[in-house]
């Protein structure tokens, strides 16, 4: 068993709890990051943006780069396949947006991304990966901004890349590497392989962050104890449960994890979430954006179908307040939901969609396929 870390150091950046919120498209906007940060310390990463979109001034990309006024540590995940675009994008983030941490996404399993050699497909091309990381680190170094990377085990069980990716990350000056213990082919199905995280910890000297199947604070402690990871990356486990970051902060500092919230406390959290979305986006759009979160917040509670349906159509804070009144504040948290998966799972992919001839060589320098300017998924 490894000692439990209480903080995380990424180059010049110190995070008071070794917990990172994974970027999730359409979820981890400024309002949600603020909501989670109000619960406990950690590193809260902006939704993934594309390097090309940023460099070319794509309006959608720029609109995603919004930060809350209390967001003192600005963290952004960047996607790209071209070392030159990545370098320019990192410089823009550091110089124009005051970003304190840049993460590079090499874990996205979505076919429209892997088809172009991006996301989880890219680490197969070891030479290209090295070029991209070198370019990003060179652009960030004058600003003393740490660069990290997120990846998966590999394309599938026959094409593993994570150990090479870790070595290349270390050689190019990357501050840490996060490993999602699944292959691209698995997407979000099955169980995460924590043994792979252990193997990567043994393989490199830079900090390794573990990702996959952290549903409760106890899972995070178990992961770092089992694997020796320097911290954890939490994605789907916090959907509808931003208080997970409160529990994680307590657990990593040896304190008692808070009791499970009653429906009354969950109700208050829902109201705060909608309020923050409205502050950032305007009330109508903020309430529409909130709708997708209703099912996650109420998962396992006995709230009736009609009430859930009306909450999923909410269009104003006043309407939301009326509907929330109908939730029983005394109802206890459904303990049967503890440790169960949240968000997307799905089935493994029949095969990973790759550019033609992608597997023919493992170098790939100069082989990048031009990405779309507005690619917005996570990994």
XYZ file of C-alpha atoms in Angstrom:
379
model
C 0.000 0.000 0.000
C 1.248 3.446 -0.930
C 0.907 6.457 1.360
C -2.013 8.695 0.398
C -0.903 12.031 -1.110
C -2.482 15.189 0.278
C -1.582 17.575 -2.540
C -0.454 17.509 -6.162
C 2.507 19.318 -7.711
C 2.529 19.966 -11.466
C 5.676 21.916 -12.264
C 5.205 25.360 -10.692
C 1.563 24.647 -9.827
C 0.514 23.211 -6.468
C -3.000 21.814 -6.069
C -4.213 21.548 -2.468
C -6.009 18.241 -3.057
C -4.708 15.668 -5.595
C -7.967 15.676 -7.534
C -8.593 16.834 -11.102
C -12.024 17.345 -12.682
C -11.934 15.722 -16.117
C -13.090 17.938 -18.970
C -16.494 16.805 -20.231
C -18.114 18.353 -23.292
C -21.231 20.322 -22.439
C -20.693 19.730 -18.699
C -17.535 21.341 -17.311
C -18.337 24.929 -18.230
C -17.459 27.848 -15.936
C -20.642 27.461 -13.865
C -20.088 23.767 -13.159
C -16.419 24.285 -12.361
C -17.383 27.007 -9.868
C -20.014 24.717 -8.308
C -17.482 21.912 -7.851
C -14.788 24.277 -6.569
C -17.207 25.566 -3.924
C -17.256 22.003 -2.564
C -13.536 21.363 -2.247
C -10.057 22.065 -3.529
C -8.817 20.510 -6.751
C -7.911 21.374 -10.313
C -10.974 22.140 -12.417
C -10.348 21.831 -16.150
C -12.296 23.724 -18.819
C -14.124 21.832 -21.572
C -11.798 20.587 -24.287
C -11.108 23.069 -27.079
C -9.321 22.563 -30.395
C -5.973 24.118 -31.121
C -6.974 24.963 -34.667
C -10.217 26.583 -33.535
C -8.332 28.758 -31.078
C -5.569 29.766 -33.502
C -8.021 30.579 -36.294
C -10.317 32.562 -33.999
C -13.313 30.214 -34.231
C -16.181 31.894 -32.386
C -17.504 28.712 -30.748
C -14.042 27.935 -29.391
C -13.587 31.438 -27.994
C -16.994 31.295 -26.295
C -15.966 28.123 -24.480
C -12.957 29.902 -22.972
C -14.979 31.594 -20.260
C -13.805 31.595 -16.662
C -15.617 32.358 -13.438
C -14.505 35.490 -11.602
C -13.334 33.354 -8.661
C -11.454 30.895 -10.863
C -7.937 31.770 -9.737
C -6.256 28.796 -11.461
C -7.315 28.625 -15.085
C -6.893 25.163 -16.563
C -7.685 24.219 -20.166
C -7.613 20.959 -22.095
C -6.445 21.284 -25.682
C -7.020 18.908 -28.581
C -4.984 18.798 -31.760
C -2.960 16.733 -34.213
C -0.549 19.345 -35.559
C 2.539 20.354 -33.533
C 2.566 23.882 -35.009
C -1.094 24.567 -34.231
C -0.700 23.090 -30.741
C 2.302 25.317 -30.012
C 0.517 28.450 -31.215
C -2.615 27.545 -29.242
C -0.638 26.994 -26.034
C 1.000 30.394 -26.458
C -2.402 32.077 -26.951
C -3.754 30.387 -23.804
C -0.756 31.489 -21.740
C -0.391 35.020 -23.150
C -4.005 36.066 -23.767
C -6.056 34.011 -21.307
C -3.778 33.795 -18.268
C -4.035 30.018 -18.173
C -2.015 28.346 -15.388
C -2.191 24.764 -16.676
C -2.600 23.164 -20.111
C -3.648 19.543 -20.575
C -3.410 17.797 -23.951
C -6.075 15.260 -24.896
C -4.818 11.979 -26.319
C -7.647 9.911 -24.861
C -10.831 10.768 -26.747
C -12.412 7.566 -28.164
C -15.049 9.205 -30.383
C -14.880 7.903 -33.985
C -15.040 11.351 -35.613
C -11.846 12.190 -33.672
C -9.937 8.916 -34.053
C -10.836 8.797 -37.759
C -8.524 11.795 -38.183
C -5.770 10.335 -36.054
C -6.626 12.482 -33.034
C -7.479 11.786 -29.408
C -6.825 8.206 -28.339
C -5.530 7.259 -31.801
C -2.609 9.679 -31.816
C -0.194 7.986 -29.344
C 0.216 5.118 -31.837
C 2.388 7.583 -33.779
C 5.185 7.921 -31.220
C 7.198 10.393 -33.301
C 4.224 12.684 -33.868
C 3.304 12.519 -30.166
C 6.838 13.594 -29.280
C 6.681 16.506 -31.741
C 3.367 17.735 -30.325
C 4.515 17.498 -26.705
C 7.822 19.217 -27.494
C 5.990 22.060 -29.244
C 3.511 22.498 -26.377
C 6.168 22.488 -23.652
C 8.346 24.949 -25.601
C 5.409 27.365 -25.943
C 4.423 27.093 -22.263
C 7.904 27.265 -20.728
C 8.421 31.077 -21.004
C 5.199 31.506 -18.999
C 6.161 28.856 -16.407
C 2.922 26.990 -17.229
C 2.961 23.196 -16.752
C 1.776 20.980 -19.598
C 0.191 17.602 -18.840
C -1.318 14.935 -21.065
C -4.249 12.534 -20.821
C -4.238 9.199 -22.601
C -5.691 5.691 -22.624
C -4.035 2.269 -22.525
C -3.971 2.097 -26.301
C -6.145 1.496 -29.331
C -7.123 -1.994 -28.184
C -5.518 -4.827 -26.240
C -3.285 -5.663 -29.230
C -2.095 -2.078 -29.765
C -1.124 -0.679 -26.364
C 0.646 2.675 -26.267
C 0.552 3.973 -22.706
C 4.055 2.962 -21.583
C 5.641 4.550 -24.650
C 3.439 7.619 -24.161
C 4.660 7.938 -20.581
C 8.295 7.687 -21.632
C 7.805 10.296 -24.379
C 5.967 12.596 -21.971
C 8.852 12.384 -19.509
C 11.494 12.960 -22.205
C 9.722 16.045 -23.587
C 9.274 17.841 -20.254
C 5.603 17.107 -19.609
C 4.743 17.712 -15.940
C 2.421 14.702 -15.466
C 0.481 12.087 -17.393
C -3.105 10.988 -16.687
C -4.066 7.462 -17.683
C -7.642 6.334 -18.227
C -7.431 2.596 -17.620
C -9.409 1.660 -20.731
C -8.542 1.269 -24.407
C -10.089 3.370 -27.153
C -12.023 0.284 -28.253
C -13.575 -0.036 -24.780
C -14.719 3.608 -24.811
C -16.568 3.847 -21.450
C -17.639 0.197 -21.200
C -16.390 -2.531 -18.889
C -14.070 -1.932 -15.969
C -11.031 0.330 -15.827
C -7.699 -1.476 -15.569
C -5.975 -0.033 -12.515
C -3.063 -2.453 -12.975
C -2.116 -0.475 -16.083
C -1.951 2.669 -13.935
C 0.382 0.825 -11.534
C 2.560 -0.262 -14.456
C 2.842 3.312 -15.720
C 3.768 4.559 -12.226
C 6.605 2.003 -12.200
C 7.664 2.998 -15.722
C 8.076 6.787 -15.347
C 9.391 9.288 -12.837
C 6.867 12.043 -13.546
C 3.561 12.057 -11.611
C 0.873 9.702 -12.928
C -2.804 10.540 -12.395
C -5.284 7.667 -12.389
C -8.633 7.867 -14.170
C -11.487 5.405 -14.445
C -14.226 4.043 -12.160
C -13.929 6.557 -9.328
C -17.517 6.764 -8.148
C -16.929 7.512 -4.450
C -14.179 9.082 -2.352
C -13.218 5.612 -1.091
C -12.530 4.557 -4.701
C -10.039 7.418 -5.079
C -8.151 6.404 -1.943
C -8.146 2.773 -3.055
C -6.773 3.774 -6.453
C -3.825 5.771 -5.131
C -3.044 3.126 -2.492
C -3.143 0.304 -5.060
C -1.380 2.050 -7.929
C 0.934 4.631 -6.387
C -0.715 7.331 -8.519
C 0.020 10.921 -7.493
C -3.649 11.834 -7.756
C -6.929 11.061 -9.488
C -8.937 12.402 -12.396
C -12.707 12.304 -11.845
C -15.186 12.447 -14.716
C -18.575 10.733 -14.788
C -18.572 10.067 -11.031
C -19.381 13.691 -10.252
C -22.365 14.001 -12.617
C -25.249 15.203 -10.472
C -22.957 14.944 -7.453
C -20.666 17.969 -7.199
C -20.363 17.263 -3.456
C -18.087 14.359 -4.428
C -15.278 16.951 -4.403
C -16.083 17.777 -0.772
C -15.861 14.077 0.062
C -12.616 13.698 -1.914
C -10.996 16.655 -0.149
C -11.965 15.193 3.228
C -10.763 11.702 2.321
C -7.349 12.832 1.046
C -6.780 14.872 4.205
C -7.720 12.035 6.538
C -11.015 13.559 7.653
C -14.399 11.897 7.949
C -16.265 11.876 4.661
C -19.536 13.791 4.977
C -22.797 11.944 5.427
C -24.806 11.379 2.281
C -26.946 14.366 1.330
C -30.705 14.259 1.808
C -32.925 15.215 -1.106
C -33.244 18.626 0.546
C -29.484 19.172 0.244
C -29.506 17.851 -3.328
C -32.353 20.259 -4.063
C -30.222 23.172 -2.818
C -27.335 22.017 -5.003
C -29.613 21.868 -8.039
C -30.788 25.411 -7.361
C -27.205 26.673 -6.992
C -26.183 24.970 -10.236
C -29.037 26.551 -12.198
C -28.289 29.935 -10.610
C -24.616 29.804 -11.644
C -25.532 28.720 -15.182
C -27.966 31.633 -15.385
C -25.320 34.076 -14.172
C -22.899 32.929 -16.864
C -25.298 32.364 -19.773
C -28.439 34.321 -19.031
C -31.464 32.805 -17.330
C -33.237 31.196 -20.289
C -30.148 29.540 -21.754
C -28.835 28.685 -18.288
C -32.055 26.878 -17.373
C -32.062 24.987 -20.670
C -28.451 23.974 -20.028
C -29.449 22.779 -16.552
C -32.061 20.345 -17.897
C -29.531 17.656 -18.823
C -28.367 17.484 -15.193
C -31.804 16.740 -13.673
C -31.669 12.970 -14.285
C -28.212 12.712 -12.713
C -29.190 14.696 -9.611
C -32.346 12.638 -9.035
C -30.838 9.227 -9.860
C -32.215 6.712 -7.369
C -34.572 9.154 -5.607
C -38.306 8.449 -5.686
C -39.335 11.690 -7.435
C -42.221 10.865 -9.774
C -42.053 10.725 -13.534
C -44.313 13.736 -14.057
C -42.149 15.939 -11.809
C -38.955 14.730 -13.478
C -40.489 15.466 -16.871
C -41.423 19.010 -15.863
C -37.980 19.620 -14.368
C -36.433 18.493 -17.649
C -38.395 21.261 -19.425
C -37.595 24.044 -16.945
C -37.162 27.492 -18.557
C -36.819 29.908 -15.619
C -35.493 29.988 -12.066
C -38.990 30.838 -10.784
C -40.410 27.684 -12.396
C -37.488 25.676 -11.051
C -38.163 26.958 -7.519
C -41.823 25.892 -7.756
C -40.923 22.418 -8.960
C -38.151 21.892 -6.406
C -40.713 22.549 -3.666
C -42.388 19.294 -4.680
C -39.295 17.245 -3.797
C -39.373 15.773 -0.295
C -36.441 17.413 1.552
C -36.377 14.615 4.149
C -35.883 11.761 1.690
C -32.523 10.103 2.405
C -29.885 9.562 -0.252
C -30.450 6.199 -2.032
C -27.529 4.185 -0.692
C -27.999 1.554 -3.434
C -26.640 4.134 -5.906
C -23.258 4.240 -4.184
C -20.450 2.864 -6.310
C -22.611 2.501 -9.411
C -21.598 3.932 -12.798
C -23.012 7.275 -13.862
C -23.256 8.860 -17.289
C -22.413 7.129 -20.533
C -21.249 3.522 -20.595
C -22.326 1.831 -23.795
C -20.698 -1.186 -25.389
C -17.171 -1.677 -26.661
C -16.642 -0.616 -30.270
C -16.428 -3.374 -32.881
C -13.244 -1.721 -34.082
C -11.426 1.574 -33.678
C -11.964 3.906 -36.631
C -8.551 5.097 -37.859
C -7.125 6.904 -40.898
C -6.226 4.549 -43.729
C -2.831 2.942 -43.139
C -2.560 4.387 -39.611
C -1.177 1.151 -38.139
C 1.477 0.754 -40.842
C 4.128 2.624 -38.886
C 4.567 3.922 -35.359
C 6.443 7.145 -36.085
C 4.047 9.430 -37.924
C 6.023 12.654 -37.937
C 4.334 14.947 -40.419
C 1.401 12.518 -40.743
C -1.266 14.549 -38.940
C -4.737 14.848 -40.431
C -6.238 18.330 -40.232
C -8.761 18.445 -37.403
C -12.065 20.303 -37.426
C -11.878 23.742 -35.858
C -14.794 23.075 -33.516
C -14.161 19.542 -32.252
C -15.617 19.361 -28.721
C -15.453 15.989 -27.029
C -13.544 14.536 -24.086
C -11.696 11.347 -23.213
